[in-house]
Short mmCIF file of N, CA and C in Angstrom, two decimals:
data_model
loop_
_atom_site.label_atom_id
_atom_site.label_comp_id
_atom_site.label_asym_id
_atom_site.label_seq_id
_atom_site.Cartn_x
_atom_site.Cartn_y
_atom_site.Cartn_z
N UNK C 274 33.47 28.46 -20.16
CA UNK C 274 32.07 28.06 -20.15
C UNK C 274 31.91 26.64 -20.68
N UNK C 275 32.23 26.33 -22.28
CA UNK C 275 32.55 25.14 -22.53
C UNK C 275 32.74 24.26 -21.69
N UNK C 276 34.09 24.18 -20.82
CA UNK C 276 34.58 23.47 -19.80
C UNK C 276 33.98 23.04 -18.76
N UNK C 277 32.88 24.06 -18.55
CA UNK C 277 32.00 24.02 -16.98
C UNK C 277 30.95 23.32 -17.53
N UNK C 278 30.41 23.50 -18.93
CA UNK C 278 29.22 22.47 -19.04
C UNK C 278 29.96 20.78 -19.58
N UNK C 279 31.08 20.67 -20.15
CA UNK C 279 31.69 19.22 -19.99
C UNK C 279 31.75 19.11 -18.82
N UNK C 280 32.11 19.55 -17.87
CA UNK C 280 32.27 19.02 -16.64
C UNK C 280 30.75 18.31 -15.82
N UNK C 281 30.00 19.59 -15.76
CA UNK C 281 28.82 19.20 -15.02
C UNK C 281 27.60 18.23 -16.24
N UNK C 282 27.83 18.44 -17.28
CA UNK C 282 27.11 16.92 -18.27
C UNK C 282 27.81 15.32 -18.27
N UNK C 283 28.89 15.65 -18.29
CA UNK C 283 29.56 14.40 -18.57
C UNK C 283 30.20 14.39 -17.60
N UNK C 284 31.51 14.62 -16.48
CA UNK C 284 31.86 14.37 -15.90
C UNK C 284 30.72 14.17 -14.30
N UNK C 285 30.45 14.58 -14.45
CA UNK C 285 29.19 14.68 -12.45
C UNK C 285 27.52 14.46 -12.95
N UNK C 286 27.75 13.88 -14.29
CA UNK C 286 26.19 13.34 -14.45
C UNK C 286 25.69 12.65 -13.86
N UNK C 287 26.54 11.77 -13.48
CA UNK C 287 25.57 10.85 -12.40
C UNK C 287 25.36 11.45 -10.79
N UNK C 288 25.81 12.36 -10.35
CA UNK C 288 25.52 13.04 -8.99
C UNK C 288 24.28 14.17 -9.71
N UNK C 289 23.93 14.95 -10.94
CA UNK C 289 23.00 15.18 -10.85
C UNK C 289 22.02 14.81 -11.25
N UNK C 290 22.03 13.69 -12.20
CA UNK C 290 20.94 12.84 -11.95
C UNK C 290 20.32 12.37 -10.67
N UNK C 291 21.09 11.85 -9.99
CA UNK C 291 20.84 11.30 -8.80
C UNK C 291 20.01 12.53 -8.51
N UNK C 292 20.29 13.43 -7.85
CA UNK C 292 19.96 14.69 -7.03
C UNK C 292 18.46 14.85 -8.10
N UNK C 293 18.22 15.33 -9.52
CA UNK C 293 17.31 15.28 -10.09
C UNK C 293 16.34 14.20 -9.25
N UNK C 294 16.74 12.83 -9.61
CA UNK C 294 15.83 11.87 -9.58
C UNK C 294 15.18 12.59 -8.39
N UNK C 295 15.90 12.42 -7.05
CA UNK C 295 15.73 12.49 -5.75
C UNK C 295 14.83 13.62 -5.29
N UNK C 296 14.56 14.87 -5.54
CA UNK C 296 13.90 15.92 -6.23
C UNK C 296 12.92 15.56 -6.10
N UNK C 297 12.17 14.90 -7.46
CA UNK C 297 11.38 15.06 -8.70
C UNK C 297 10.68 13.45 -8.01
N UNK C 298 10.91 12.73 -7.45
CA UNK C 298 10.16 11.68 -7.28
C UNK C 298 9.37 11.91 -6.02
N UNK C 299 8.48 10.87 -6.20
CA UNK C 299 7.44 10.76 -4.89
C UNK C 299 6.85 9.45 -4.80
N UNK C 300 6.91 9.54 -3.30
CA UNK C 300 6.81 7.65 -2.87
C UNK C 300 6.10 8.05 -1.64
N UNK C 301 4.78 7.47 -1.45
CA UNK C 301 4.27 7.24 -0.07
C UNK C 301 3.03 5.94 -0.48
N UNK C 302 2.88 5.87 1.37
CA UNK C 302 2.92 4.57 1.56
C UNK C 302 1.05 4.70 2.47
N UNK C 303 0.25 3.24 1.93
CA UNK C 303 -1.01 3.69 2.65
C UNK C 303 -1.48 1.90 3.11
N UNK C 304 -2.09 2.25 4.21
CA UNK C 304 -2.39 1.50 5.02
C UNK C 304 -3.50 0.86 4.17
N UNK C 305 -4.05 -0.62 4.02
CA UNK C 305 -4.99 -1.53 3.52
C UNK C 305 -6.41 -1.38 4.32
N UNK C 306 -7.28 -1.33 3.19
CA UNK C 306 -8.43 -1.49 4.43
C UNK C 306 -8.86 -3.17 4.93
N UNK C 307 -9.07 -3.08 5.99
CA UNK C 307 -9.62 -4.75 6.72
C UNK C 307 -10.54 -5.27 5.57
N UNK C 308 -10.23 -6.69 5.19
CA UNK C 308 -11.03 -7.41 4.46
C UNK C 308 -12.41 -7.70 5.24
N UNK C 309 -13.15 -7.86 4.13
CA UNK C 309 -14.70 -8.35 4.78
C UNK C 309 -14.91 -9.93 5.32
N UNK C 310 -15.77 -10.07 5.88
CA UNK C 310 -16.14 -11.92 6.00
C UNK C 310 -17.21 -11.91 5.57
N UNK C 311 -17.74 -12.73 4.99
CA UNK C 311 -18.82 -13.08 3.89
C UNK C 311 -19.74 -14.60 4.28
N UNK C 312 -21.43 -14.41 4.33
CA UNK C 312 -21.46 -15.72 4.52
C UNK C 312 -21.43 -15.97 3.26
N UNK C 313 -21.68 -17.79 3.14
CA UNK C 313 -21.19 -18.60 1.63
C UNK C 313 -22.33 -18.09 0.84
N UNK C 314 -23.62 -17.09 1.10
CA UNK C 314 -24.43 -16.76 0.26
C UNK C 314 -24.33 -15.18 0.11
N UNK C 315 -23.19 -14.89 0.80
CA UNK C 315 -22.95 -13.28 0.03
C UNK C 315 -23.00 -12.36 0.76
N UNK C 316 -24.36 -13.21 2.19
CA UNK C 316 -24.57 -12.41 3.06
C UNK C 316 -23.17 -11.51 4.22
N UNK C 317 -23.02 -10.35 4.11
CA UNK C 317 -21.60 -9.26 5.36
C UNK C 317 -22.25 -9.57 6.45
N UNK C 318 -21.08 -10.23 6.80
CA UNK C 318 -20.84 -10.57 8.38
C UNK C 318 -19.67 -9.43 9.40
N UNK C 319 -19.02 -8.90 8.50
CA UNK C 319 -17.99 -7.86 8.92
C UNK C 319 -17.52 -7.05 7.81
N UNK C 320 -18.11 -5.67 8.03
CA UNK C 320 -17.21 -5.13 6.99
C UNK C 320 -16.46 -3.77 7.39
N UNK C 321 -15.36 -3.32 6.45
CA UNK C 321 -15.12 -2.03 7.11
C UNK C 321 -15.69 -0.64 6.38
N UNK C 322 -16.29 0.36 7.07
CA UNK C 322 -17.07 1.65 6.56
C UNK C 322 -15.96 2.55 6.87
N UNK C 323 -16.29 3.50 5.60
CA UNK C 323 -15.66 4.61 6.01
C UNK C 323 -16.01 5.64 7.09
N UNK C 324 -15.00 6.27 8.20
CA UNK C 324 -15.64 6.87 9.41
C UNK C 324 -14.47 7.98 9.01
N UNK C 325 -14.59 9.05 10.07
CA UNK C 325 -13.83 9.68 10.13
C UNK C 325 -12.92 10.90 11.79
N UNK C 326 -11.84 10.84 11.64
CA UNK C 326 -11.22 11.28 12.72
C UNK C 326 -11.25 13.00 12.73
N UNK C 327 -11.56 13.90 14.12
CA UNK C 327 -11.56 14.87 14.16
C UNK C 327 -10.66 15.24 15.02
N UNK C 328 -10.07 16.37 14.25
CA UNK C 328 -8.27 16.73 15.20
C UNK C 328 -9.25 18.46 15.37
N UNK C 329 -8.69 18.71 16.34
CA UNK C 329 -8.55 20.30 16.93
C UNK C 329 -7.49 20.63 16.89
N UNK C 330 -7.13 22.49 16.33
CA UNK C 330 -6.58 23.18 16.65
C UNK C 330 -6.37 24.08 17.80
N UNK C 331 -6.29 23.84 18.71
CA UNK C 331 -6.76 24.81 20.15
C UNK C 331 -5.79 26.07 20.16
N UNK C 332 -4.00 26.18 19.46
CA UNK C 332 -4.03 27.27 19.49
C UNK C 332 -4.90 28.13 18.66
N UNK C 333 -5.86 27.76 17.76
CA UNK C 333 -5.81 28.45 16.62
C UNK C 333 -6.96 29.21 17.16
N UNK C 334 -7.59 29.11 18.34
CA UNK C 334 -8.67 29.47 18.81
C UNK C 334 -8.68 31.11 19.19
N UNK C 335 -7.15 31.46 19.41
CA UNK C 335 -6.57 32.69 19.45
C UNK C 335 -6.26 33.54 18.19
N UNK C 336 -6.92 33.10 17.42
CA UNK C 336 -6.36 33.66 16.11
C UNK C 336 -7.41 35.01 15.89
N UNK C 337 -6.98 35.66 15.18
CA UNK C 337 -8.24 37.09 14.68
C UNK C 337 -9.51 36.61 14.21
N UNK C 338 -9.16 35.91 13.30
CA UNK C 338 -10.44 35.60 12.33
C UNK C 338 -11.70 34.68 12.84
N UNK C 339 -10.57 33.80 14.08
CA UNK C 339 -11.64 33.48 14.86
C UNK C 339 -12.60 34.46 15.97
N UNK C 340 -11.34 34.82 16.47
CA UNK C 340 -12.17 36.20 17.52
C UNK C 340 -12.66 36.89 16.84
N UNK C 341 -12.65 37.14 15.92
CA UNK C 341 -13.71 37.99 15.27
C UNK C 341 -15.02 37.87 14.91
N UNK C 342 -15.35 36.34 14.82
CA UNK C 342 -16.63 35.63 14.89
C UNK C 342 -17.05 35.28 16.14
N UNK C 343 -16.41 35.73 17.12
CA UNK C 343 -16.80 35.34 18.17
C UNK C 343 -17.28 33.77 18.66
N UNK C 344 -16.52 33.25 18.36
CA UNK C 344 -16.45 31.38 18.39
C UNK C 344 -15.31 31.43 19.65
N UNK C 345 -15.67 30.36 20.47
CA UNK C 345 -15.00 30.33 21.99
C UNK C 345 -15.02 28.78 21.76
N UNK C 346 -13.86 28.58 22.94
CA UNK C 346 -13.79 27.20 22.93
C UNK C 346 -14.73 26.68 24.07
N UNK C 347 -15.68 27.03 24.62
CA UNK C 347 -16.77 26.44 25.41
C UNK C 347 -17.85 26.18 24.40
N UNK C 348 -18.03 27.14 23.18
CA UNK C 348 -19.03 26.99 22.76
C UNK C 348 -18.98 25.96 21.38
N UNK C 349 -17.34 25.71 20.60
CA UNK C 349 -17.23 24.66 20.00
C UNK C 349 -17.39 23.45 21.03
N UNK C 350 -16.81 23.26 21.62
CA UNK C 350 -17.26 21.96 22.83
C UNK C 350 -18.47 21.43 22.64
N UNK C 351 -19.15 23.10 23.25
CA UNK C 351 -20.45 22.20 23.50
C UNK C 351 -21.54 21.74 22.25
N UNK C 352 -21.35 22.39 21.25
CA UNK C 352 -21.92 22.50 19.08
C UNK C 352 -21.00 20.86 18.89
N UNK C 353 -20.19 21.01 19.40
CA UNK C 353 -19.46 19.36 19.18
C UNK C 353 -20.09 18.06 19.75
N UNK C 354 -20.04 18.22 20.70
CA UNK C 354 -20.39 17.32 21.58
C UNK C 354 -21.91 16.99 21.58
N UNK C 355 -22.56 17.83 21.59
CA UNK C 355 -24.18 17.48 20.63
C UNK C 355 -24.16 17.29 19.36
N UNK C 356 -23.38 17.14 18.75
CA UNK C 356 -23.55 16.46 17.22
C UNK C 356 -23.12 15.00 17.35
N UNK C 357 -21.61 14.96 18.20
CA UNK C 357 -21.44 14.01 18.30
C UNK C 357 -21.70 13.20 19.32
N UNK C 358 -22.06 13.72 20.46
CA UNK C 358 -22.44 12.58 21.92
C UNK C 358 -21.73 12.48 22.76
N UNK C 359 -20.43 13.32 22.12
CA UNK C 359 -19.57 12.92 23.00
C UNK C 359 -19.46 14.08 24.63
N UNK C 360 -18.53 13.74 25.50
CA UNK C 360 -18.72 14.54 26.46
C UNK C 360 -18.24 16.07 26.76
N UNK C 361 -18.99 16.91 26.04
CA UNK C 361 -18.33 18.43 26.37
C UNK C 361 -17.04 18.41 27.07
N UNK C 362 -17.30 18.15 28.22
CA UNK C 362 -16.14 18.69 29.30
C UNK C 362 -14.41 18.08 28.94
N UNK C 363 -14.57 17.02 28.29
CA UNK C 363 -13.57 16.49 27.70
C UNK C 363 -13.23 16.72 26.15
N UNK C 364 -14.08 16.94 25.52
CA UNK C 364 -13.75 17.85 24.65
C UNK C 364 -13.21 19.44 24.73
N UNK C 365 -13.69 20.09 25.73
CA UNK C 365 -13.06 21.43 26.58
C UNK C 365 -12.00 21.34 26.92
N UNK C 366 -11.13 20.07 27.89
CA UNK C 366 -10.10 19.84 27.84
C UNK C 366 -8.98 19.79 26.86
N UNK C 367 -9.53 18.78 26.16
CA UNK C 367 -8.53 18.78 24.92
C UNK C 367 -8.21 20.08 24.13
N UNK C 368 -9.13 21.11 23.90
CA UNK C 368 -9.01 22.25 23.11
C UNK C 368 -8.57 23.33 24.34
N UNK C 369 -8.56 23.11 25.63
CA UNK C 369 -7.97 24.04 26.37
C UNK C 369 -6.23 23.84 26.42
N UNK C 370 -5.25 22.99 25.86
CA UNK C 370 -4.55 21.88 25.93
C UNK C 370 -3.67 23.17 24.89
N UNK C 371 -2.54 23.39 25.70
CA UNK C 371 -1.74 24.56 24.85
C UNK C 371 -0.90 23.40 23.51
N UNK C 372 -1.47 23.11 22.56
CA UNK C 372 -1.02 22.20 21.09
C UNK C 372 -1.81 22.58 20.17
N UNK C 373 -1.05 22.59 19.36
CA UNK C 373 -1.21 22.55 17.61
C UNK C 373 -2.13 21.95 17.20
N UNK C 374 -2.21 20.89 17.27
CA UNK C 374 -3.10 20.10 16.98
C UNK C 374 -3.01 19.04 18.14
N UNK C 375 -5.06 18.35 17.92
CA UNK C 375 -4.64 17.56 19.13
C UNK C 375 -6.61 16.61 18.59
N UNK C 376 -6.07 14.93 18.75
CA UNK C 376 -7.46 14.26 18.09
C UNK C 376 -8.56 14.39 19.62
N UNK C 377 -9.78 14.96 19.18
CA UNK C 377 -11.12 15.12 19.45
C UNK C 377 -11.99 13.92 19.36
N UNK C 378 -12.18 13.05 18.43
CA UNK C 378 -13.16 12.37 17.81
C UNK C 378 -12.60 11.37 17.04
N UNK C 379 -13.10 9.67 17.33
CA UNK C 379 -12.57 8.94 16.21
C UNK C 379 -14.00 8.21 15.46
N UNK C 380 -14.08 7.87 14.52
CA UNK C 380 -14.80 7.07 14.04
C UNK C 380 -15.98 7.89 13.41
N UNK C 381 -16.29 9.08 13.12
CA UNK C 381 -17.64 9.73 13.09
C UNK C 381 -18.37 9.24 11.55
N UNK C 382 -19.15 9.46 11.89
CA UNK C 382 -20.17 9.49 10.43
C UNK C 382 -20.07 10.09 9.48
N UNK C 383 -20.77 10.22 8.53
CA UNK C 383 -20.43 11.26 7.27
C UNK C 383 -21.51 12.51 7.48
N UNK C 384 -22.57 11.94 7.97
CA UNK C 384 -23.26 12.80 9.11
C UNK C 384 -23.30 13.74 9.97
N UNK C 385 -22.31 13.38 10.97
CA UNK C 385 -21.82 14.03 11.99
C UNK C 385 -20.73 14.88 10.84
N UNK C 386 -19.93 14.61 10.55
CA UNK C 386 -18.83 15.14 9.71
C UNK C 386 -19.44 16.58 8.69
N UNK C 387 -21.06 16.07 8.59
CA UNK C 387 -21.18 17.24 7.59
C UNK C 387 -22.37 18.77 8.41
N UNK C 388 -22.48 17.74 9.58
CA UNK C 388 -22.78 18.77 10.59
C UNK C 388 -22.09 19.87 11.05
N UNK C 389 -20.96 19.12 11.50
CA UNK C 389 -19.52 19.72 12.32
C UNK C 389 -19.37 20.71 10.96
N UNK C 390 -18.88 20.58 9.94
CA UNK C 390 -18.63 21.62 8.98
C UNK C 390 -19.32 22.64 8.88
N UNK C 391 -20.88 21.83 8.97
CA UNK C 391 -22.06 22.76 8.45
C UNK C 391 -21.88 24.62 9.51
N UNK C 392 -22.04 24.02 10.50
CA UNK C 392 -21.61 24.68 11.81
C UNK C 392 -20.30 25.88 11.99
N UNK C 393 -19.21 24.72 11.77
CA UNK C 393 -17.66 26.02 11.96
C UNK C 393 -17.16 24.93 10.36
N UNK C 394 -17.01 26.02 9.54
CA UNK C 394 -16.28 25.97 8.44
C UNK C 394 -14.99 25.34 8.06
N UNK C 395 -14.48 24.50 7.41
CA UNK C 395 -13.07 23.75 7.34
C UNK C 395 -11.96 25.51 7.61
N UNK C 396 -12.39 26.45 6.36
CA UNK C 396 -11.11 27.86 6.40
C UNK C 396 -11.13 28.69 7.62
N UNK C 397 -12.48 27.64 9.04
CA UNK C 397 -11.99 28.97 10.11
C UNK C 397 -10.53 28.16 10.21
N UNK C 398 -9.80 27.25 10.10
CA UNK C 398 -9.11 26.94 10.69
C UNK C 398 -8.39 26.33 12.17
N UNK C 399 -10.12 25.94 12.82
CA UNK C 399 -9.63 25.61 13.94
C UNK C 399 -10.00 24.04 14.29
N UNK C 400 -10.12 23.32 13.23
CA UNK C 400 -10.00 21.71 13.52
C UNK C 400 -10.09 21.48 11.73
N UNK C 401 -9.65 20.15 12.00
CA UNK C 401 -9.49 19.48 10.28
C UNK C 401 -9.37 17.98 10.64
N UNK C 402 -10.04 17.05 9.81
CA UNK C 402 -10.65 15.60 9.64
C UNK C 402 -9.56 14.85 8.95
N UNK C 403 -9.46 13.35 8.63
CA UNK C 403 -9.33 12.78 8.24
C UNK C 403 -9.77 11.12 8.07
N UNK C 404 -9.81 10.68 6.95
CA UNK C 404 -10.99 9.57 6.27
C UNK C 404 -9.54 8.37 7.20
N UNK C 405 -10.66 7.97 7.63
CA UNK C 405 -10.25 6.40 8.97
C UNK C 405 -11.16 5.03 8.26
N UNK C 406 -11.55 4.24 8.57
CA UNK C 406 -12.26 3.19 8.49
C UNK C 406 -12.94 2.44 9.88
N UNK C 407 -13.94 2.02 9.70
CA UNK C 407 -14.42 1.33 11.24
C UNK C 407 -15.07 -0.03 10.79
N UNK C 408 -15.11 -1.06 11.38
CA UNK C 408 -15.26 -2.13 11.46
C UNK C 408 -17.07 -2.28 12.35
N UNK C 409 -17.57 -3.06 11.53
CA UNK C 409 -19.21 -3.12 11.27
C UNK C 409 -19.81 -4.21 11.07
N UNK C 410 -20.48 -4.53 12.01
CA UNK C 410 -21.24 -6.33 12.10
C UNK C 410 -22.11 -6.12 11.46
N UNK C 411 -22.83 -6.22 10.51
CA UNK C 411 -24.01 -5.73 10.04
C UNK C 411 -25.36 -6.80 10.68
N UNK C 412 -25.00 -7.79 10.98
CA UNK C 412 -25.76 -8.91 11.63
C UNK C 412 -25.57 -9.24 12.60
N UNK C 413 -24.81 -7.91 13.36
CA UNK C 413 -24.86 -7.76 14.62
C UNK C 413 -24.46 -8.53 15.84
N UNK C 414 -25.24 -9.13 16.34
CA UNK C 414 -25.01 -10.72 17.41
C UNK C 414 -25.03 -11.77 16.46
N UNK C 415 -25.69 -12.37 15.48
CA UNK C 415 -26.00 -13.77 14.24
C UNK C 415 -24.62 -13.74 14.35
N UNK C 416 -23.92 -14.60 14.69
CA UNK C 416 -22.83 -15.34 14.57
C UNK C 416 -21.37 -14.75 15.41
N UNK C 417 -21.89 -13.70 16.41
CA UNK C 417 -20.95 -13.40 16.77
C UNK C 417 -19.72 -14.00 17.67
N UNK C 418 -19.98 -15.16 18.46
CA UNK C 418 -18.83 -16.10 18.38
C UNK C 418 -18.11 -16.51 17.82
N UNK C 419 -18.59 -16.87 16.14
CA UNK C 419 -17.25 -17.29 15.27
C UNK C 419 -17.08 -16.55 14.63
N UNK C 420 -17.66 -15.21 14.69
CA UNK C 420 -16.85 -13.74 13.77
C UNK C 420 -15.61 -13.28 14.66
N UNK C 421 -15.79 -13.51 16.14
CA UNK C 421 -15.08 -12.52 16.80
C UNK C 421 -15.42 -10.90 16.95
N UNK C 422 -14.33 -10.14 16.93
CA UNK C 422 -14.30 -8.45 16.81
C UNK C 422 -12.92 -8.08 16.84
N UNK C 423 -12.89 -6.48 16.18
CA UNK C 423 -12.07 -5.63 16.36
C UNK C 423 -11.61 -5.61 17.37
N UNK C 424 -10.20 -4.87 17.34
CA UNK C 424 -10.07 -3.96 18.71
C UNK C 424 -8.92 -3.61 18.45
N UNK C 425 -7.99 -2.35 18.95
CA UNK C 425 -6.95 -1.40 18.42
C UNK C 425 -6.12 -1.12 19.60
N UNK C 426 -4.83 -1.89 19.13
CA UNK C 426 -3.89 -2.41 19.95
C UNK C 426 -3.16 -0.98 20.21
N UNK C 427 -2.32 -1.06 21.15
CA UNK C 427 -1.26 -0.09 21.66
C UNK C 427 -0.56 1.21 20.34
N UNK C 428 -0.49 0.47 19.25
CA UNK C 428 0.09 1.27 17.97
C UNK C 428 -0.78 1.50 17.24
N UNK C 429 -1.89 1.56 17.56
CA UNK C 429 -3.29 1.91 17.02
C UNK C 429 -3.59 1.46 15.74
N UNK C 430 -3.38 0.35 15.73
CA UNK C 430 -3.44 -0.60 14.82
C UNK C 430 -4.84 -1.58 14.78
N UNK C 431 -5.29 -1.67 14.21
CA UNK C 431 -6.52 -3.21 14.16
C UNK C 431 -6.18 -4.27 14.51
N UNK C 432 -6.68 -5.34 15.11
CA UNK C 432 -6.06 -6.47 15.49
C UNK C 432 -7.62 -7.13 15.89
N UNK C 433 -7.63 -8.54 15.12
CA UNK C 433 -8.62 -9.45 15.18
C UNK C 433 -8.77 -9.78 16.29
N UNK C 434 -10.01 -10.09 17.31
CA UNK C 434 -9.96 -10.59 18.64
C UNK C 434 -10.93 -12.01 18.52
N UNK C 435 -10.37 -13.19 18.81
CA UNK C 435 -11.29 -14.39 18.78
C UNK C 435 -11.90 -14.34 17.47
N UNK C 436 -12.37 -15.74 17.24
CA UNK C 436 -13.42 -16.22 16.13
C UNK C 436 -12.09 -15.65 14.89
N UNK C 437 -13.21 -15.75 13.69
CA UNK C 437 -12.31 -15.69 12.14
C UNK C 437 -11.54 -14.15 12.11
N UNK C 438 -11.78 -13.10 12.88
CA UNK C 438 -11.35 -11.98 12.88
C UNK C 438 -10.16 -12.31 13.60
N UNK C 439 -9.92 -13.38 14.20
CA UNK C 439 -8.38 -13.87 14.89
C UNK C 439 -7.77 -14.47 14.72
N UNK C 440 -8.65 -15.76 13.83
CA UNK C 440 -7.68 -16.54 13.14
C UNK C 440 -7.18 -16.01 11.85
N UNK C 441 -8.03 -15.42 11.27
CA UNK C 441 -7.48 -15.17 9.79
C UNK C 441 -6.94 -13.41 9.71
N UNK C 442 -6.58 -12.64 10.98
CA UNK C 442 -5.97 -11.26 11.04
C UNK C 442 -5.06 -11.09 9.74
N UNK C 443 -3.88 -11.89 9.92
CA UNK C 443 -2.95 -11.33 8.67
C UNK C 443 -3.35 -11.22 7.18
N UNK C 444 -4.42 -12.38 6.88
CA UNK C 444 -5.12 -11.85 5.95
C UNK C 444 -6.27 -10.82 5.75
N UNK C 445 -6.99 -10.80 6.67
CA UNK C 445 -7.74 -9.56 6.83
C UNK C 445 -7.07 -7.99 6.20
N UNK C 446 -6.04 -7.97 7.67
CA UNK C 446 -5.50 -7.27 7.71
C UNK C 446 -4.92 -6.44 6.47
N UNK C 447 -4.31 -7.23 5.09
CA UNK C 447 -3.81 -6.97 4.19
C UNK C 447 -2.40 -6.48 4.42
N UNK C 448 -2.04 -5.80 3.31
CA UNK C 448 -0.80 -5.05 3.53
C UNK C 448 -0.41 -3.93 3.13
N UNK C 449 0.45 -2.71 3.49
CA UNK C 449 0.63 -1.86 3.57
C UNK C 449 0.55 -1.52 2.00
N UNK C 450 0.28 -0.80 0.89
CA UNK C 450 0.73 -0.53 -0.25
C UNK C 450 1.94 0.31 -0.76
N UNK C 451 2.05 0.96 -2.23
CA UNK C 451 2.69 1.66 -1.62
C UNK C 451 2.87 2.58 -3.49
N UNK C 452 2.67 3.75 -2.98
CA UNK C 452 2.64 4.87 -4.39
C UNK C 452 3.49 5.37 -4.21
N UNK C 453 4.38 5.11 -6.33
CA UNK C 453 5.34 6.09 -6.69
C UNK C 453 5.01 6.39 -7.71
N UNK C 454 5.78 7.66 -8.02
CA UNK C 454 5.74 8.51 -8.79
C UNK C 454 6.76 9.72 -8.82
N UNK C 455 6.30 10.27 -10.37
CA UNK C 455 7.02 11.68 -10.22
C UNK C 455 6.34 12.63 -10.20
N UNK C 456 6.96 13.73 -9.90
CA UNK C 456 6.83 15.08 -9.55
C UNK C 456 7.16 16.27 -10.49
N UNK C 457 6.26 17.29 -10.79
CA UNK C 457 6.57 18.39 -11.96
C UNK C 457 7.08 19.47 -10.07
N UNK C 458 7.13 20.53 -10.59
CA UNK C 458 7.88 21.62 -9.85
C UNK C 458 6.61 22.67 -10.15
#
């Protein structure tokens, strides 16, 4: 016994440390929100609001607890699509769509967001949100030539188009951050 704990303290301490560390730590990484443009008196010319993305579960539509409330996927569609505007029939699609999950909705309100809940519950389990950001002229057309605009490139990324939203992207843009830490068990 002796022998087995010299061995694994002192001789292979550093393989279980390592393995400990490796364990017990936590590192993730979060995207920056878009900087604002400002006129020289304070007045937002661009800023970014919080919006939010709606994912569907469409298998989950088969589940008991849903059939048991009798909730159909014609009739989330259509409770959806009047909250949000968007077009039933393509929302029907997507939730007819044999996947796990699958995105419905980008950008919504906090509004819309607390409708949609109000309606079908986060624990039925058959769609779940997440906090996005959207980009917002608040002055609308006033200067919209040398503000430019948004727009969300191929990797669904933000990307400045014309005016200061194009020249100055990489700063806008910011940079990725990034959280560590440890972990209890």
């Amino acid at each position: 016994f002796v022998v087995q704990v010299f061995r694994v303290q002192i001789i292979k301490h550093d393989k279980w440390a390592l393995r400990s560390e490796i364990k017990n730590s936590l590192r993730s990484t979060y995207q920056a929100t878009r900087g604002s443009v400002y006129f020289s008196d304070g007045i937002p010319l661009a800023i970014s609001e919080i919006a939010y993305g709606i994912y569907a579960k469409p298998n989950a539509f088969n589940l008991e607890a849903v059939t048991k409330k009798n909730i159909t996927r014609d009739q989330f569609a259509k409770d959806f699509a009047e909250i949000t505007g968007l077009d039933s029939k393509i929302i029907l699609e997507n939730l007819s769509a044999n996947s796990s999950y699958r995105s419905i909705a980008k950008k919504l309100s906090q509004v819309q967001l607390d409708k949609i809940k109000e309606k079908y519950p986060l624990d039925l389990g058959i769609w779940d949100y997440e906090q996005q950001f959207k980009r917002v002229y608040p002055s609308q057309t006033l200067a919209s030539k040398i503000i430019g605009f948004v727009r969300t490139d191929d990797n669904n990324n933000e990307v400045g188009q014309y005016g200061i939203e194009q020249y100055f992207d990489g700063v806008l843009r910011g940079s990725e951050g990034i959280f560590e830490g440890v972990k209890d068990d």
